[in-house]
mmCIF file of C-alpha atoms in Angstrom:
data_model
loop_
_atom_site.group_PDB
_atom_site.id
_atom_site.type_symbol
_atom_site.label_atom_id
_atom_site.label_comp_id
_atom_site.label_asym_id
_atom_site.label_seq_id
_atom_site.Cartn_x
_atom_site.Cartn_y
_atom_site.Cartn_z
ATOM 1 C CA MET A 1 0.000 0.000 0.000
ATOM 2 C CA THR A 2 1.070 3.572 -0.497
ATOM 3 C CA SER A 3 1.908 5.390 2.691
ATOM 4 C CA SER A 4 0.430 8.810 1.995
ATOM 5 C CA PRO A 5 -2.021 9.074 -0.904
ATOM 6 C CA ARG A 6 -2.354 12.613 -2.209
ATOM 7 C CA PRO A 7 -5.590 14.034 -3.572
ATOM 8 C CA PRO A 8 -5.229 15.281 -7.149
ATOM 9 C CA HIS A 9 -5.246 19.038 -7.686
ATOM 10 C CA VAL A 10 -5.649 19.867 -11.361
ATOM 11 C CA ASP A 11 -6.645 23.117 -13.026
ATOM 12 C CA GLY A 12 -8.416 24.416 -9.937
ATOM 13 C CA ARG A 13 -10.323 21.218 -9.173
ATOM 14 C CA PRO A 14 -11.423 21.011 -5.515
ATOM 15 C CA ASP A 15 -9.688 18.783 -2.989
ATOM 16 C CA PRO A 16 -11.700 15.572 -3.462
ATOM 17 C CA THR A 17 -11.455 14.576 0.206
ATOM 18 C CA VAL A 18 -13.438 17.577 1.404
ATOM 19 C CA GLY A 19 -16.598 19.342 0.374
ATOM 20 C CA THR A 20 -18.177 16.367 -1.379
ATOM 21 C CA THR A 21 -21.885 15.668 -1.385
ATOM 22 C CA PRO A 22 -23.100 15.677 2.248
ATOM 23 C CA LEU A 23 -25.445 13.174 3.829
ATOM 24 C CA GLY A 24 -28.862 13.823 2.405
ATOM 25 C CA GLY A 25 -27.455 15.415 -0.770
ATOM 26 C CA GLU A 26 -28.342 14.193 -4.226
ATOM 27 C CA SER A 27 -26.650 14.398 -7.593
ATOM 28 C CA ALA A 28 -28.290 14.125 -10.988
ATOM 29 C CA PRO A 29 -28.175 10.797 -12.787
ATOM 30 C CA ALA A 30 -25.214 10.475 -15.150
ATOM 31 C CA ARG A 31 -24.977 9.034 -18.646
ATOM 32 C CA GLY A 32 -22.314 6.681 -19.970
ATOM 33 C CA TYR A 33 -19.651 5.440 -17.576
ATOM 34 C CA LEU A 34 -21.182 5.121 -14.100
ATOM 35 C CA LEU A 35 -18.100 6.204 -12.122
ATOM 36 C CA ASP A 36 -17.100 9.037 -14.434
ATOM 37 C CA ASN A 37 -14.254 11.461 -13.727
ATOM 38 C CA ALA A 38 -16.436 14.581 -13.840
ATOM 39 C CA ARG A 39 -17.383 14.596 -10.148
ATOM 40 C CA ALA A 40 -15.277 15.459 -7.107
ATOM 41 C CA GLU A 41 -15.963 11.987 -5.672
ATOM 42 C CA ALA A 42 -13.914 10.518 -8.536
ATOM 43 C CA GLY A 43 -10.798 12.156 -7.122
ATOM 44 C CA GLU A 44 -11.536 10.769 -3.678
ATOM 45 C CA ARG A 45 -11.958 7.312 -5.169
ATOM 46 C CA PHE A 46 -8.557 7.620 -6.870
ATOM 47 C CA VAL A 47 -6.947 8.382 -3.509
ATOM 48 C CA TRP A 48 -8.319 5.304 -1.756
ATOM 49 C CA LEU A 49 -7.883 2.983 -4.719
ATOM 50 C CA ALA A 50 -4.244 4.074 -4.693
ATOM 51 C CA GLU A 51 -3.982 3.322 -0.985
ATOM 52 C CA LEU A 52 -5.427 -0.152 -1.511
ATOM 53 C CA PHE A 53 -3.807 -1.215 -4.767
ATOM 54 C CA ASP A 54 -0.824 0.928 -5.846
ATOM 55 C CA GLY A 55 1.609 -1.178 -3.831
ATOM 56 C CA VAL A 56 0.263 -4.307 -5.513
ATOM 57 C CA THR A 57 0.582 -2.750 -8.953
ATOM 58 C CA ARG A 58 4.113 -1.469 -8.334
ATOM 59 C CA GLY A 59 5.115 -4.960 -7.260
ATOM 60 C CA HIS A 60 3.961 -6.285 -10.630
ATOM 61 C CA PHE A 61 5.924 -3.533 -12.408
ATOM 62 C CA ASP A 62 9.073 -4.653 -10.591
ATOM 63 C CA ARG A 63 8.370 -8.313 -11.409
ATOM 64 C CA LEU A 64 7.981 -7.493 -15.111
ATOM 65 C CA GLY A 65 11.250 -5.580 -15.258
ATOM 66 C CA VAL A 66 10.081 -1.987 -15.538
ATOM 67 C CA GLY A 67 13.149 0.151 -14.946
ATOM 68 C CA ALA A 68 15.447 2.823 -16.295
ATOM 69 C CA GLY A 69 14.768 3.520 -19.952
ATOM 70 C CA SER A 70 11.463 1.596 -20.157
ATOM 71 C CA ARG A 71 8.645 2.909 -22.343
ATOM 72 C CA CYS A 72 5.259 2.568 -20.613
ATOM 73 C CA TRP A 73 1.647 3.300 -21.510
ATOM 74 C CA GLU A 74 -0.842 3.712 -18.650
ATOM 75 C CA VAL A 75 -4.361 3.185 -20.048
ATOM 76 C CA GLY A 76 -7.369 4.801 -18.368
ATOM 77 C CA ALA A 77 -5.036 6.347 -15.828
ATOM 78 C CA GLY A 78 -7.668 8.274 -13.862
ATOM 79 C CA GLY A 79 -5.484 9.944 -11.240
ATOM 80 C CA PRO A 80 -1.744 10.649 -11.252
ATOM 81 C CA GLY A 81 -0.543 7.937 -8.837
ATOM 82 C CA ILE A 82 0.461 5.216 -11.287
ATOM 83 C CA PRO A 83 1.872 7.575 -13.961
ATOM 84 C CA GLU A 84 4.024 9.168 -11.237
ATOM 85 C CA ALA A 85 5.217 5.741 -10.045
ATOM 86 C CA LEU A 86 6.097 4.712 -13.595
ATOM 87 C CA THR A 87 7.904 8.004 -14.212
ATOM 88 C CA ALA A 88 10.044 7.444 -11.121
ATOM 89 C CA ALA A 89 10.798 3.871 -12.218
ATOM 90 C CA VAL A 90 11.828 4.635 -15.814
ATOM 91 C CA GLY A 91 13.890 7.724 -15.012
ATOM 92 C CA PRO A 92 14.940 10.453 -17.431
ATOM 93 C CA THR A 93 15.836 7.978 -20.182
ATOM 94 C CA GLY A 94 12.393 6.363 -20.182
ATOM 95 C CA TYR A 95 8.963 7.494 -21.336
ATOM 96 C CA VAL A 96 5.509 7.300 -19.756
ATOM 97 C CA LEU A 97 2.262 8.006 -21.610
ATOM 98 C CA ALA A 98 -0.906 8.371 -19.516
ATOM 99 C CA THR A 99 -4.239 8.325 -21.342
ATOM 100 C CA ASP A 100 -7.907 8.556 -20.402
ATOM 101 C CA ILE A 101 -11.189 9.462 -22.039
ATOM 102 C CA ASP A 102 -11.277 12.263 -19.427
ATOM 103 C CA PRO A 103 -7.671 13.127 -18.450
ATOM 104 C CA SER A 104 -8.574 16.138 -16.315
ATOM 105 C CA TRP A 105 -7.268 14.556 -13.076
ATOM 106 C CA LEU A 106 -3.831 13.990 -14.631
ATOM 107 C CA LYS A 107 -1.034 16.519 -14.276
ATOM 108 C CA THR A 108 0.684 17.640 -17.447
ATOM 109 C CA GLY A 109 4.330 18.640 -17.151
ATOM 110 C CA ASP A 110 5.011 16.209 -14.303
ATOM 111 C CA GLY A 111 7.381 13.901 -16.144
ATOM 112 C CA TYR A 112 4.827 11.965 -18.197
ATOM 113 C CA GLU A 113 2.816 12.766 -21.310
ATOM 114 C CA VAL A 114 -0.977 13.084 -21.071
ATOM 115 C CA ARG A 115 -3.329 12.387 -23.968
ATOM 116 C CA ARG A 116 -7.073 12.008 -24.342
ATOM 117 C CA HIS A 117 -7.646 8.516 -25.742
ATOM 118 C CA ASP A 118 -10.471 5.972 -25.914
ATOM 119 C CA VAL A 119 -8.827 2.545 -25.825
ATOM 120 C CA ALA A 120 -11.905 0.860 -27.301
ATOM 121 C CA ALA A 121 -12.291 3.267 -30.227
ATOM 122 C CA ASP A 122 -8.938 4.901 -31.035
ATOM 123 C CA PRO A 123 -5.910 3.230 -32.645
ATOM 124 C CA PRO A 124 -2.955 2.358 -30.412
ATOM 125 C CA PRO A 125 -0.514 5.218 -29.886
ATOM 126 C CA GLU A 126 2.927 4.416 -31.290
ATOM 127 C CA PRO A 127 2.157 0.741 -31.975
ATOM 128 C CA GLY A 128 4.850 -1.857 -31.390
ATOM 129 C CA THR A 129 6.994 0.378 -29.156
ATOM 130 C CA PHE A 130 6.053 -0.086 -25.473
ATOM 131 C CA ASP A 131 7.837 -2.274 -22.936
ATOM 132 C CA LEU A 132 4.782 -2.188 -20.658
ATOM 133 C CA VAL A 133 1.120 -1.428 -21.213
ATOM 134 C CA HIS A 134 -1.005 -1.348 -18.051
ATOM 135 C CA ALA A 135 -4.695 -0.839 -17.244
ATOM 136 C CA ARG A 136 -6.337 -1.163 -13.826
ATOM 137 C CA LEU A 137 -10.099 -1.242 -13.258
ATOM 138 C CA VAL A 138 -10.708 -0.052 -16.818
ATOM 139 C CA LEU A 139 -11.784 -2.867 -19.119
ATOM 140 C CA VAL A 140 -14.562 -4.126 -16.834
ATOM 141 C CA HIS A 141 -16.436 -0.934 -17.793
ATOM 142 C CA VAL A 142 -15.610 -0.966 -21.531
ATOM 143 C CA PRO A 143 -18.313 -2.532 -23.732
ATOM 144 C CA ASP A 144 -15.880 -3.655 -26.473
ATOM 145 C CA ARG A 145 -13.312 -5.292 -24.198
ATOM 146 C CA ALA A 146 -11.800 -7.506 -26.882
ATOM 147 C CA ARG A 147 -11.112 -4.481 -29.099
ATOM 148 C CA ALA A 148 -9.551 -2.575 -26.179
ATOM 149 C CA LEU A 149 -7.347 -5.531 -25.286
ATOM 150 C CA ALA A 150 -6.237 -5.910 -28.905
ATOM 151 C CA THR A 151 -5.357 -2.198 -29.019
ATOM 152 C CA MET A 152 -3.173 -2.520 -25.929
ATOM 153 C CA ALA A 153 -1.489 -5.694 -27.207
ATOM 154 C CA ALA A 154 -0.728 -4.017 -30.545
ATOM 155 C CA ALA A 155 1.110 -1.224 -28.723
ATOM 156 C CA LEU A 156 3.665 -3.661 -27.255
ATOM 157 C CA ARG A 157 7.118 -4.145 -28.699
ATOM 158 C CA PRO A 158 8.208 -7.765 -29.197
ATOM 159 C CA GLY A 159 8.953 -9.021 -25.694
ATOM 160 C CA GLY A 160 6.877 -6.272 -24.072
ATOM 161 C CA TRP A 161 4.406 -6.998 -21.268
ATOM 162 C CA LEU A 162 0.701 -6.294 -20.955
ATOM 163 C CA LEU A 163 -0.574 -6.060 -17.368
ATOM 164 C CA VAL A 164 -4.343 -5.867 -16.901
ATOM 165 C CA GLU A 165 -5.864 -5.633 -13.417
ATOM 166 C CA ASP A 166 -9.625 -5.839 -13.103
ATOM 167 C CA ALA A 167 -12.289 -6.694 -10.587
ATOM 168 C CA ASP A 168 -14.569 -9.698 -10.526
ATOM 169 C CA THR A 169 -17.546 -8.461 -8.537
ATOM 170 C CA ALA A 170 -19.553 -11.611 -9.220
ATOM 171 C CA LEU A 171 -16.811 -13.728 -7.667
ATOM 172 C CA GLN A 172 -17.238 -11.906 -4.341
ATOM 173 C CA PRO A 173 -20.335 -9.669 -4.410
ATOM 174 C CA LEU A 174 -20.621 -8.741 -0.717
ATOM 175 C CA ALA A 175 -19.752 -5.450 0.949
ATOM 176 C CA CYS A 176 -19.700 -7.140 4.370
ATOM 177 C CA LEU A 177 -18.592 -10.762 4.584
ATOM 178 C CA ASP A 178 -19.983 -10.980 8.115
ATOM 179 C CA ASP A 179 -23.617 -10.039 7.416
ATOM 180 C CA THR A 180 -24.992 -10.801 10.873
ATOM 181 C CA GLY A 181 -26.634 -7.444 11.609
ATOM 182 C CA PRO A 182 -29.022 -5.010 9.921
ATOM 183 C CA ALA A 183 -26.270 -2.514 9.052
ATOM 184 C CA GLN A 184 -24.251 -5.256 7.358
ATOM 185 C CA ARG A 185 -27.252 -6.567 5.450
ATOM 186 C CA ARG A 186 -28.096 -3.022 4.339
ATOM 187 C CA ALA A 187 -24.519 -2.595 3.094
ATOM 188 C CA ASN A 188 -24.850 -5.777 1.058
ATOM 189 C CA ARG A 189 -28.179 -4.657 -0.421
ATOM 190 C CA LEU A 190 -26.592 -1.389 -1.514
ATOM 191 C CA ARG A 191 -23.601 -3.230 -2.996
ATOM 192 C CA ASP A 192 -26.095 -5.310 -5.001
ATOM 193 C CA ALA A 193 -27.745 -2.088 -6.153
ATOM 194 C CA VAL A 194 -24.423 -0.600 -7.318
ATOM 195 C CA ARG A 195 -23.635 -3.841 -9.159
ATOM 196 C CA GLU A 196 -27.025 -3.606 -10.869
ATOM 197 C CA LEU A 197 -26.232 -0.051 -12.008
ATOM 198 C CA MET A 198 -22.874 -1.211 -13.354
ATOM 199 C CA ALA A 199 -24.461 -4.074 -15.262
ATOM 200 C CA ARG A 200 -27.024 -1.706 -16.798
ATOM 201 C CA ARG A 201 -24.127 0.454 -18.054
ATOM 202 C CA GLY A 202 -22.499 -2.543 -19.763
ATOM 203 C CA ALA A 203 -19.975 -3.630 -17.120
ATOM 204 C CA ASP A 204 -19.044 -7.323 -17.080
ATOM 205 C CA LEU A 205 -19.219 -8.327 -13.416
ATOM 206 C CA ARG A 206 -17.386 -11.601 -14.160
ATOM 207 C CA TYR A 207 -14.604 -10.081 -16.248
ATOM 208 C CA GLY A 208 -11.669 -10.535 -13.861
ATOM 209 C CA ARG A 209 -11.729 -14.321 -14.013
ATOM 210 C CA THR A 210 -11.601 -14.274 -17.829
ATOM 211 C CA LEU A 211 -8.381 -12.270 -18.093
ATOM 212 C CA PRO A 212 -5.872 -15.158 -18.435
ATOM 213 C CA ARG A 213 -7.843 -16.609 -21.343
ATOM 214 C CA ALA A 214 -8.388 -13.150 -22.860
ATOM 215 C CA LEU A 215 -4.652 -12.393 -22.865
ATOM 216 C CA ARG A 216 -3.851 -15.729 -24.483
ATOM 217 C CA GLU A 217 -6.518 -15.109 -27.127
ATOM 218 C CA ALA A 218 -4.912 -11.711 -27.787
ATOM 219 C CA GLY A 219 -1.729 -13.541 -28.805
ATOM 220 C CA LEU A 220 0.299 -13.157 -25.606
ATOM 221 C CA VAL A 221 2.468 -15.829 -23.996
ATOM 222 C CA ASP A 222 3.819 -16.544 -20.495
ATOM 223 C CA VAL A 223 0.423 -15.553 -19.103
ATOM 224 C CA ALA A 224 -0.024 -15.661 -15.315
ATOM 225 C CA ALA A 225 -2.335 -14.064 -12.742
ATOM 226 C CA ARG A 226 -2.730 -13.241 -9.052
ATOM 227 C CA GLY A 227 -5.626 -12.004 -6.929
ATOM 228 C CA THR A 228 -5.778 -9.299 -4.243
ATOM 229 C CA PHE A 229 -8.608 -9.157 -1.754
ATOM 230 C CA PRO A 230 -8.583 -6.278 0.784
ATOM 231 C CA VAL A 231 -10.826 -6.738 3.819
ATOM 232 C CA GLY A 232 -11.575 -3.942 6.274
ATOM 233 C CA GLY A 233 -9.778 -0.762 7.263
ATOM 234 C CA PRO A 234 -10.099 2.980 6.678
ATOM 235 C CA ALA A 235 -9.308 2.839 2.962
ATOM 236 C CA CYS A 236 -12.110 0.357 2.290
ATOM 237 C CA ASP A 237 -14.481 2.512 4.350
ATOM 238 C CA ARG A 238 -13.601 5.741 2.591
ATOM 239 C CA LEU A 239 -13.699 4.195 -0.851
ATOM 240 C CA GLU A 240 -17.177 2.805 -0.133
ATOM 241 C CA ALA A 241 -18.449 6.164 1.123
ATOM 242 C CA ALA A 242 -17.050 7.994 -1.915
ATOM 243 C CA THR A 243 -18.567 5.434 -4.281
ATOM 244 C CA ILE A 244 -22.007 5.627 -2.689
ATOM 245 C CA ARG A 245 -21.948 9.436 -2.805
ATOM 246 C CA HIS A 246 -20.805 9.269 -6.422
ATOM 247 C CA VAL A 247 -23.726 7.079 -7.553
ATOM 248 C CA ARG A 248 -26.348 8.333 -5.105
ATOM 249 C CA GLY A 249 -28.396 10.097 -7.759
ATOM 250 C CA GLU A 250 -28.379 7.039 -10.006
ATOM 251 C CA LEU A 251 -29.470 4.753 -7.148
ATOM 252 C CA LEU A 252 -32.387 7.051 -6.347
ATOM 253 C CA ALA A 253 -33.406 7.559 -9.976
ATOM 254 C CA ALA A 254 -33.406 3.807 -10.610
ATOM 255 C CA GLY A 255 -35.467 3.106 -7.488
ATOM 256 C CA LEU A 256 -32.729 0.812 -6.142
ATOM 257 C CA ALA A 257 -32.411 2.665 -2.824
ATOM 258 C CA ASP A 258 -33.993 5.560 -0.940
ATOM 259 C CA ASP A 259 -32.508 8.513 0.909
ATOM 260 C CA ALA A 260 -33.042 6.991 4.358
ATOM 261 C CA GLU A 261 -31.231 3.782 3.434
ATOM 262 C CA ILE A 262 -28.287 5.619 1.866
ATOM 263 C CA ASP A 263 -28.009 8.046 4.796
ATOM 264 C CA ALA A 264 -28.059 5.182 7.297
ATOM 265 C CA HIS A 265 -25.333 3.344 5.390
ATOM 266 C CA LEU A 266 -23.081 6.409 5.191
ATOM 267 C CA ALA A 267 -23.620 7.040 8.906
ATOM 268 C CA ALA A 268 -22.670 3.444 9.734
ATOM 269 C CA ILE A 269 -19.474 3.815 7.706
ATOM 270 C CA GLN A 270 -18.613 7.060 9.477
ATOM 271 C CA ALA A 271 -19.241 5.439 12.866
ATOM 272 C CA GLY A 272 -16.884 2.560 12.053
ATOM 273 C CA GLU A 273 -19.587 -0.085 12.452
ATOM 274 C CA LEU A 274 -18.793 -2.066 9.289
ATOM 275 C CA ASP A 275 -15.930 -4.302 8.155
ATOM 276 C CA LEU A 276 -16.160 -3.471 4.482
ATOM 277 C CA THR A 277 -14.423 -5.312 1.698
ATOM 278 C CA LEU A 278 -14.086 -5.180 -2.072
ATOM 279 C CA ALA A 279 -14.343 -7.515 -4.990
ATOM 280 C CA PRO A 280 -11.093 -9.381 -5.764
ATOM 281 C CA LEU A 281 -8.682 -7.555 -8.055
ATOM 282 C CA ILE A 282 -7.345 -10.048 -10.606
ATOM 283 C CA SER A 283 -3.910 -8.998 -11.930
ATOM 284 C CA THR A 284 -2.974 -10.787 -15.158
ATOM 285 C CA TRP A 285 0.111 -10.352 -17.318
ATOM 286 C CA GLY A 286 1.364 -11.705 -20.612
ATOM 287 C CA ARG A 287 4.247 -11.081 -23.009
ATOM 288 C CA ARG A 288 4.147 -10.283 -26.708
ATOM 289 C CA PRO A 289 6.272 -12.895 -28.544
ATOM 290 C CA ALA A 290 8.780 -11.908 -31.153
ATOM 291 C CA GLU A 291 6.888 -13.892 -33.737
ATOM 292 C CA HIS A 292 3.169 -13.710 -34.607
ATOM 293 C CA PRO A 293 2.695 -10.124 -33.319
ATOM 294 C CA PRO A 294 -0.795 -9.313 -32.001
ATOM 295 C CA THR A 295 -2.958 -7.436 -34.480
ATOM 296 C CA LEU A 296 -6.182 -5.525 -34.119
ATOM 297 C CA GLY A 297 -9.266 -7.648 -34.760
#
């Protein structure tokens, strides 16, 4: 885990850890990606996702040989944490490209290049040149996942590594594993409601478990995977609260929850009454062989 996650501050955006929607507030339903980057809660989510998973991701970078002079593409970067970590790893002789459909939380001029890019619709940037291409918690939300994966594979140089980390919320759907009380059962009902919203937006709630096969089908070799499963603690609590505030309007508009239920859940989180957990993060990596280079389908 990272020791001191920093909220992004970009172009006057507010500190995402303060001033977010209060208990009882309501935001308008969004279109497209459910957990979009346009709201302040997105920045708060980046902070706590970094706290939970950046250490795991950096460990995979080390295992795959990312170092001085490496060329890396961070897909769907969201916040600046991973681009900054890659920039530190590759040094002045390396190159880091960070892309997102909404790159407004990224910091230009901080040692890495920022571009607006839709991995499922746009061609790969500088195909055949990257030592590492990485995406975390991105493809589960992309309708054309096979196309996105092919785009990332096509960006690899021969011998380069693709690392994809994604959740499998169907594998472990509960917010509270120990659902012995009303607050825990309410948390699990709301987690079900958020999963329903995600499914309606085209998310594949079983995607994580398919990644090893998907990377092999994309033409990669030496494919392997590991799972990470955080249970309890302040980061899980704060990520849950930020997520519920982020999708509050959508939950209400869809009739999947009411104000009283959401307020009670947020109050229980604030009081420290819940041992919250997340879906497993499945980290999968594979290498582009020198022969039979991956091509876009």
